[in-house]
mmCIF file of N, CA and C in Angstrom:
data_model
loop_
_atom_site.group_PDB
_atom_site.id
_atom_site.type_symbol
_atom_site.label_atom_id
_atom_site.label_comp_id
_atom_site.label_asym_id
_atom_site.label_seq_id
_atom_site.Cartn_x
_atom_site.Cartn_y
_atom_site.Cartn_z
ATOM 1 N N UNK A 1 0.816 -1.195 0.000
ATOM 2 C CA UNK A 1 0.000 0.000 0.000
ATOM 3 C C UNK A 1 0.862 1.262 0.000
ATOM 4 N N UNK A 2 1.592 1.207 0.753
ATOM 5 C CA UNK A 2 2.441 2.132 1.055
ATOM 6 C C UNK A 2 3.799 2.938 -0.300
ATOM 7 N N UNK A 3 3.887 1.386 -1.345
ATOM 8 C CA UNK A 3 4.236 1.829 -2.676
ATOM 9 C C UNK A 3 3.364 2.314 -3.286
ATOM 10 N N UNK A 4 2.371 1.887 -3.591
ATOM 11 C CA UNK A 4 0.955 2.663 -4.250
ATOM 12 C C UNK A 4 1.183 4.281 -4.536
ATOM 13 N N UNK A 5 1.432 4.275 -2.918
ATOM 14 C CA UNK A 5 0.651 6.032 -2.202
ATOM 15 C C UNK A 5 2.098 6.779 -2.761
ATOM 16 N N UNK A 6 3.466 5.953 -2.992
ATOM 17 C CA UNK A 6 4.917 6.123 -3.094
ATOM 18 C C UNK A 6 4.735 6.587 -4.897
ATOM 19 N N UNK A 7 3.944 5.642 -5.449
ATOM 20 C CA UNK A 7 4.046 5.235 -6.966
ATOM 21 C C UNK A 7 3.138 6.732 -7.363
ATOM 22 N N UNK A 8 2.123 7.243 -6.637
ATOM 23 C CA UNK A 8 0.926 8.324 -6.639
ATOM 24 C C UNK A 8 1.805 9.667 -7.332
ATOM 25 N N UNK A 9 2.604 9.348 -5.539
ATOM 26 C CA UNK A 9 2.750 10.849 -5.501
ATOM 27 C C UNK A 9 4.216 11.456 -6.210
ATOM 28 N N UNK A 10 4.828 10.255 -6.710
ATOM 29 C CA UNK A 10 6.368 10.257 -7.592
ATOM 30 C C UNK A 10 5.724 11.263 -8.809
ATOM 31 N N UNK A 11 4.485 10.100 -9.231
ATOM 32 C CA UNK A 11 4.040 10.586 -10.649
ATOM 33 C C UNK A 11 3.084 12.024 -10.701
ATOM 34 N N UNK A 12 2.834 12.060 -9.424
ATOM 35 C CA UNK A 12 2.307 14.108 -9.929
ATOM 36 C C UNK A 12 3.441 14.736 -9.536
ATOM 37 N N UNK A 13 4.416 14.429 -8.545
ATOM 38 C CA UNK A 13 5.209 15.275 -8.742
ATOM 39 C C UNK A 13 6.033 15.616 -10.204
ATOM 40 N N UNK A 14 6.203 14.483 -10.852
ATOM 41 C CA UNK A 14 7.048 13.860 -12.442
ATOM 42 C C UNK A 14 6.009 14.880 -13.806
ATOM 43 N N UNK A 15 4.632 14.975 -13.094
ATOM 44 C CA UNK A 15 3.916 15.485 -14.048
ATOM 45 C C UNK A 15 3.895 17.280 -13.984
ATOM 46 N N UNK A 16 3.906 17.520 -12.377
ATOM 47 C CA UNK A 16 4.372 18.903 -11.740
ATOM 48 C C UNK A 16 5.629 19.738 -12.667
ATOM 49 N N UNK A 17 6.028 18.561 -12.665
ATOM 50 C CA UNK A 17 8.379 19.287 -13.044
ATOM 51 C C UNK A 17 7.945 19.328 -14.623
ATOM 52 N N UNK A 18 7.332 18.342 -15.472
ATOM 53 C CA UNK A 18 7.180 18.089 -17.025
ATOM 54 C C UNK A 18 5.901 19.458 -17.634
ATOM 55 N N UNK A 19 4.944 19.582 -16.504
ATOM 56 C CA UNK A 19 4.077 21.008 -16.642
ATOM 57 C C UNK A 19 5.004 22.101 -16.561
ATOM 58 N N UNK A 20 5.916 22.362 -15.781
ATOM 59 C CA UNK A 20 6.570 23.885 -15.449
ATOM 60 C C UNK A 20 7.140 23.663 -16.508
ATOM 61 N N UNK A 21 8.181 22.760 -17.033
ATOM 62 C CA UNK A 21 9.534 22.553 -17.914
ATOM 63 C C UNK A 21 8.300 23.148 -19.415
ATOM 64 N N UNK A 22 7.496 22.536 -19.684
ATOM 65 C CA UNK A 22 6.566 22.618 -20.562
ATOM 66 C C UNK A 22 6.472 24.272 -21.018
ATOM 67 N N UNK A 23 5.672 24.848 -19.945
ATOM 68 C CA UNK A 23 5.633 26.153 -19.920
ATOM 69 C C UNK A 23 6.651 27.217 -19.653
ATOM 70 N N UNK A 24 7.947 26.846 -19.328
ATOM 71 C CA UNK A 24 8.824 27.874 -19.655
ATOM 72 C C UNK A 24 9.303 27.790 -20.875
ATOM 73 N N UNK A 25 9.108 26.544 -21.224
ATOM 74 C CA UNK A 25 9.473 26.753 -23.253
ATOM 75 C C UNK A 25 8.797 26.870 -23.965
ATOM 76 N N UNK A 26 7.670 27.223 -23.773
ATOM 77 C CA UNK A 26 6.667 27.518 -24.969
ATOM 78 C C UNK A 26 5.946 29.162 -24.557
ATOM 79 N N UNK A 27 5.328 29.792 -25.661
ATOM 80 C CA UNK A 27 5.564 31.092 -25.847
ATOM 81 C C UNK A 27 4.265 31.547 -24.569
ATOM 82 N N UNK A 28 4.139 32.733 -24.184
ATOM 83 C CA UNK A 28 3.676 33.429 -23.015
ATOM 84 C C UNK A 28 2.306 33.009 -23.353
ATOM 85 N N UNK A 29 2.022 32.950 -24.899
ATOM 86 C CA UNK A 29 0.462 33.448 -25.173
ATOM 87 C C UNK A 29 -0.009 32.161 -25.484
ATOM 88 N N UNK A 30 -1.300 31.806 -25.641
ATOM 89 C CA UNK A 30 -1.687 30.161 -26.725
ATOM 90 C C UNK A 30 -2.028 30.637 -27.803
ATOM 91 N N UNK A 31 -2.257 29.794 -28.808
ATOM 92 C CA UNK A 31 -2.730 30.120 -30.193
ATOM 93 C C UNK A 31 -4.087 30.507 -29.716
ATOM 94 N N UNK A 32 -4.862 30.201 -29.350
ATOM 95 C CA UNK A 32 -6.371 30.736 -29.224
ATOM 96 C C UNK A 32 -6.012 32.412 -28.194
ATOM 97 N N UNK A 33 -6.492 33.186 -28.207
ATOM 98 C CA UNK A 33 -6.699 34.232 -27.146
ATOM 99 C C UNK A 33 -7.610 34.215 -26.501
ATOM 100 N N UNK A 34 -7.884 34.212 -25.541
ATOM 101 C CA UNK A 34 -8.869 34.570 -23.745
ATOM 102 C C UNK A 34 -9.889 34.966 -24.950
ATOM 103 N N UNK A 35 -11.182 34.354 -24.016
ATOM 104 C CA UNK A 35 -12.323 34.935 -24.422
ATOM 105 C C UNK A 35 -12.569 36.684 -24.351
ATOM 106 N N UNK A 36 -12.093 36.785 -23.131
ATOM 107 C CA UNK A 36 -12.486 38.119 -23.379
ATOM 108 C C UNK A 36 -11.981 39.119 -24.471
ATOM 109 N N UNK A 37 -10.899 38.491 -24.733
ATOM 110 C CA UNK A 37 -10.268 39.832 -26.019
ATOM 111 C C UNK A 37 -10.848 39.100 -27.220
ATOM 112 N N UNK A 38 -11.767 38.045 -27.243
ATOM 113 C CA UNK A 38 -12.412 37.876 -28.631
ATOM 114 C C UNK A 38 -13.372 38.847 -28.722
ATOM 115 N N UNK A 39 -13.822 38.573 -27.412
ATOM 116 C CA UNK A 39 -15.118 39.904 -27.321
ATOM 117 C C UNK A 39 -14.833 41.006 -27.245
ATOM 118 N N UNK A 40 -13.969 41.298 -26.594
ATOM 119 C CA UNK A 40 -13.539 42.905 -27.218
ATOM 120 C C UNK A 40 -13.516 43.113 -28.507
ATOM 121 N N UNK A 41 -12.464 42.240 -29.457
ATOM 122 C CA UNK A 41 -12.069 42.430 -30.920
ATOM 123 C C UNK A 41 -13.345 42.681 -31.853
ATOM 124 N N UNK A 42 -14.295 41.911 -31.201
ATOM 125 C CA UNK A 42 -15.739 42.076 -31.837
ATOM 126 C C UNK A 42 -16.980 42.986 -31.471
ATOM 127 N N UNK A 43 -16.877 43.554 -30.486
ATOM 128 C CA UNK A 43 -17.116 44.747 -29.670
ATOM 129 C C UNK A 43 -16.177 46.000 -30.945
ATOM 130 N N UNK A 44 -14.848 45.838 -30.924
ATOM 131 C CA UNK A 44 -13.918 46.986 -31.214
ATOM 132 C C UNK A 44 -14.572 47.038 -32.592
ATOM 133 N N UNK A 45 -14.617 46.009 -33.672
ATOM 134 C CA UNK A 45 -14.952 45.838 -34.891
ATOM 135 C C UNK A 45 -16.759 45.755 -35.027
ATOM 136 N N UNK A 46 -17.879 46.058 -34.225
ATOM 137 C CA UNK A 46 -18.804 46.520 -34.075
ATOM 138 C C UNK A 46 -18.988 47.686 -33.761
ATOM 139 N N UNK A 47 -17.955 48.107 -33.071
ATOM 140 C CA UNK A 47 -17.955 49.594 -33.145
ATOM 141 C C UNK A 47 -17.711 50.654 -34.651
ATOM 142 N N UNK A 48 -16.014 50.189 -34.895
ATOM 143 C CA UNK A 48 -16.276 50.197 -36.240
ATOM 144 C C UNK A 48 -16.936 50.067 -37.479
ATOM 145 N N UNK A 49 -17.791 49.151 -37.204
ATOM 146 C CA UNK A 49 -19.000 49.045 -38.355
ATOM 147 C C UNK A 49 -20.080 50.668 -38.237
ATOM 148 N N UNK A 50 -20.120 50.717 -36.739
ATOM 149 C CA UNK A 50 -21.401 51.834 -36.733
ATOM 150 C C UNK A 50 -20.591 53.087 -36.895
ATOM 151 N N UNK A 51 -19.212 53.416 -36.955
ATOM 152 C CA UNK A 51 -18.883 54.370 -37.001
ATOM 153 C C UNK A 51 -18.891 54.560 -38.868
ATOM 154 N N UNK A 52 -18.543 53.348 -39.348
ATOM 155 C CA UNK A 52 -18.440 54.101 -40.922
ATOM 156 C C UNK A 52 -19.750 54.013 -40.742
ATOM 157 N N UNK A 53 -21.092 53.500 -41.124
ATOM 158 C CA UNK A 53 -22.559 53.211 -41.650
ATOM 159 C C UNK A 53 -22.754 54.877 -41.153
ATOM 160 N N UNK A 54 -22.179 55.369 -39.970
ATOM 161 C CA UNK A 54 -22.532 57.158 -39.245
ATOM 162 C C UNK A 54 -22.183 57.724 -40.163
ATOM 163 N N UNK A 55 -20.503 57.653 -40.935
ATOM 164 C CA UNK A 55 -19.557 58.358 -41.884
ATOM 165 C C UNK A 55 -20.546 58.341 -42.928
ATOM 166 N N UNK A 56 -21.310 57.146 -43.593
ATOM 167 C CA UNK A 56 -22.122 57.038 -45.067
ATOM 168 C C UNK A 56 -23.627 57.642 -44.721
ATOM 169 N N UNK A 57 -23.923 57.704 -43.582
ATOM 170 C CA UNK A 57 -25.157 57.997 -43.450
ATOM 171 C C UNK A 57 -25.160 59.579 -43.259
ATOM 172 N N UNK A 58 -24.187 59.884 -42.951
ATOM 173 C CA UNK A 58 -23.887 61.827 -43.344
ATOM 174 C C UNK A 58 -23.213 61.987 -44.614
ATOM 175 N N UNK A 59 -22.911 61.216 -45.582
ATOM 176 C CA UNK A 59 -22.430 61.444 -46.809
ATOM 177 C C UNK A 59 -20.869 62.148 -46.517
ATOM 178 N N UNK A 60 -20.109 61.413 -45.659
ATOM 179 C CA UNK A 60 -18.898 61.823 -45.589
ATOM 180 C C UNK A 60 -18.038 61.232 -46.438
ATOM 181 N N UNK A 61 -18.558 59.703 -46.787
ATOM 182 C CA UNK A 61 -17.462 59.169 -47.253
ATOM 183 C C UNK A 61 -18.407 58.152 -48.850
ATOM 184 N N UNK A 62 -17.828 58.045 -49.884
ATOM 185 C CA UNK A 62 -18.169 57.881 -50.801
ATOM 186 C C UNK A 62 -18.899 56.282 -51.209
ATOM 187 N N UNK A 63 -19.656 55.910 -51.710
ATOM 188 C CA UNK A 63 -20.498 54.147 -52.250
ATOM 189 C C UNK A 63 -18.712 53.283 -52.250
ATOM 190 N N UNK A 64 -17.741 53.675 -53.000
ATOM 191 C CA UNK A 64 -16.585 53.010 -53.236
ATOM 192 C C UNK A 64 -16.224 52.582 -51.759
ATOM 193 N N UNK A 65 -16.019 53.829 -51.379
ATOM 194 C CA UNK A 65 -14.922 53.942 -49.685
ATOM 195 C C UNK A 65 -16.021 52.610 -49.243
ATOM 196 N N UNK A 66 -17.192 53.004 -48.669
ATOM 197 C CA UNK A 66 -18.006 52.383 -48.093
ATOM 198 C C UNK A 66 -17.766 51.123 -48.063
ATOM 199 N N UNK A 67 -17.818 50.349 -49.388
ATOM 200 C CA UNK A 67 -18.160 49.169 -49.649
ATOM 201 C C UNK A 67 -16.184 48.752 -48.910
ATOM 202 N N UNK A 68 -15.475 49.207 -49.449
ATOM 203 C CA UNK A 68 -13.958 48.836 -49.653
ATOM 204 C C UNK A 68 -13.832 48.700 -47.775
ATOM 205 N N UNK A 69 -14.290 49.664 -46.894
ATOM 206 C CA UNK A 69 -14.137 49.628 -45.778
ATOM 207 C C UNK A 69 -14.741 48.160 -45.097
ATOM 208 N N UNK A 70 -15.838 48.215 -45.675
ATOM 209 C CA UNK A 70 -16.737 47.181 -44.908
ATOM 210 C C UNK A 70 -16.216 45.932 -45.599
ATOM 211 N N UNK A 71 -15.549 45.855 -46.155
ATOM 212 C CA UNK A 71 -15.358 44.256 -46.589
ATOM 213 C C UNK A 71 -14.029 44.625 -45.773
ATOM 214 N N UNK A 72 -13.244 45.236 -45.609
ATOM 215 C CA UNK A 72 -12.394 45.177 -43.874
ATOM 216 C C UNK A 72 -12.737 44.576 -43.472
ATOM 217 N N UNK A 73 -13.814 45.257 -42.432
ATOM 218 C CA UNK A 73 -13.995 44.775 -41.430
ATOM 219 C C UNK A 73 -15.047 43.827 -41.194
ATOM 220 N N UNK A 74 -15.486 43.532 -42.345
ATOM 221 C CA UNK A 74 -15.772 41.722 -42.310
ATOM 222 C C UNK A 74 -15.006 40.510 -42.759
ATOM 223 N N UNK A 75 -13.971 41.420 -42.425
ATOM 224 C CA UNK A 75 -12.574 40.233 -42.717
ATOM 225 C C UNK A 75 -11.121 40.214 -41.900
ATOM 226 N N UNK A 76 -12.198 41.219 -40.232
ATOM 227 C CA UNK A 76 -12.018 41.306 -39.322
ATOM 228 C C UNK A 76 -10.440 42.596 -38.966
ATOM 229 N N UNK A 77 -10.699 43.311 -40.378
ATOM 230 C CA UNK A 77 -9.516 44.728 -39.647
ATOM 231 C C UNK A 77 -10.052 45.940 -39.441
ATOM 232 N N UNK A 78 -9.391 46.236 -38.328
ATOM 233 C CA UNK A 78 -10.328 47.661 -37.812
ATOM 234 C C UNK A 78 -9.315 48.066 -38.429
ATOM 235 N N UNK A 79 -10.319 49.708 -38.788
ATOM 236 C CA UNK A 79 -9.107 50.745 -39.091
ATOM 237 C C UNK A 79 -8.876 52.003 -38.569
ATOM 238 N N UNK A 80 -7.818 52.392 -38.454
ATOM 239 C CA UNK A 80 -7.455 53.042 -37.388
ATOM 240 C C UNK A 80 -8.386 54.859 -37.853
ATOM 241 N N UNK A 81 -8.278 55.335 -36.788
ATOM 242 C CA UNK A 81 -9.216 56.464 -36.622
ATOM 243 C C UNK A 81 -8.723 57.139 -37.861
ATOM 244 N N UNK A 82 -7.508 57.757 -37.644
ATOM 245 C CA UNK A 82 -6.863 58.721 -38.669
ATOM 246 C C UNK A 82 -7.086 58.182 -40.364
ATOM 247 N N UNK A 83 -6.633 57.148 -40.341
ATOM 248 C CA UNK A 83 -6.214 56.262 -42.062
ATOM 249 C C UNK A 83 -8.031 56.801 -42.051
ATOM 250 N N UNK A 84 -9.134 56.268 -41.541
ATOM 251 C CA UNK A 84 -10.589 55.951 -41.703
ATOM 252 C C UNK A 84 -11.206 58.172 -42.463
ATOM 253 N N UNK A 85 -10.492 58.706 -41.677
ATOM 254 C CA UNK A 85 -11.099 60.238 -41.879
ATOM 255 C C UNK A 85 -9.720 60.783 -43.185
ATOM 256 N N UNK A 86 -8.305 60.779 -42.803
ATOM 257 C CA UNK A 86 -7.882 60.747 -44.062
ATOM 258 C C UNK A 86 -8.238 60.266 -45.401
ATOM 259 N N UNK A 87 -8.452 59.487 -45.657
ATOM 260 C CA UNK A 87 -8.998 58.712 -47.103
ATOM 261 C C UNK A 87 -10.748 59.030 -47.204
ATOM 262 N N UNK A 88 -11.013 59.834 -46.723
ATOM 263 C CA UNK A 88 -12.498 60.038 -46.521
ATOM 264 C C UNK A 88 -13.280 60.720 -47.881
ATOM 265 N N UNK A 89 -13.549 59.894 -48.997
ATOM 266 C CA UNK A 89 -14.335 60.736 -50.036
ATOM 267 C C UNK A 89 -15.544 61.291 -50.029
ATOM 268 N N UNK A 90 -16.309 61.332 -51.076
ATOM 269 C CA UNK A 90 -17.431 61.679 -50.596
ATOM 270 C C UNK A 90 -17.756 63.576 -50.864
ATOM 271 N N UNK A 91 -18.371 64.158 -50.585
ATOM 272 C CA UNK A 91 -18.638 65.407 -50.919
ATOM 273 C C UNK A 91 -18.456 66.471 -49.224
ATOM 274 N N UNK A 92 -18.105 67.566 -49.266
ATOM 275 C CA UNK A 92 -17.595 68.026 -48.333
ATOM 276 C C UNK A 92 -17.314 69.645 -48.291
ATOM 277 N N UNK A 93 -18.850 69.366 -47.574
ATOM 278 C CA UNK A 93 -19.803 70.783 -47.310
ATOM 279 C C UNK A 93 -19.568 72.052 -47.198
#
């Protein structure tokens, strides 16, 4: 019995040392990311959607821009504030 409890606790410790050794060599992050920054990313890129549909729905930015933006960000790239109002066609009051 007493090997048993010997044989137990060898092998979590063996599995303990092979987990740490594991994780100091492999990279900080996993291939998947935390739920929560999926939901952010899709939060961030829902935001983005309503900010151009705002930009087209005041005629800031042109049918071309529009379409070219939104297939972005249904192919998941936000774009950054500045690049989005720089390149801004459209007619301009």
């Amino acid at each position: 019995m007493i090997a048993v409890i010997a044989i137990v606790a060898g092998g979590l410790i063996a599995a303990g040392i092979f987990y740490d050794i594991a994780r100091l060599i492999t990279p900080d992050e996993s291939r998947r990311p935390p739920l929560a920054r999926l939901a952010g990313r899709r939060a961030a890129l829902a935001a983005a959607e309503r900010r151009l549909i705002a930009l087209r729905l005041r005629d800031r930015i042109d049918a071309a821009a529009y379409e070219r933006r939104m297939t972005a960000i249904a192919h998941g790239h936000r774009l950054p504030e500045a690049s989005a109002q720089a390149g801004a066609g459209g007619r301009h009051g």
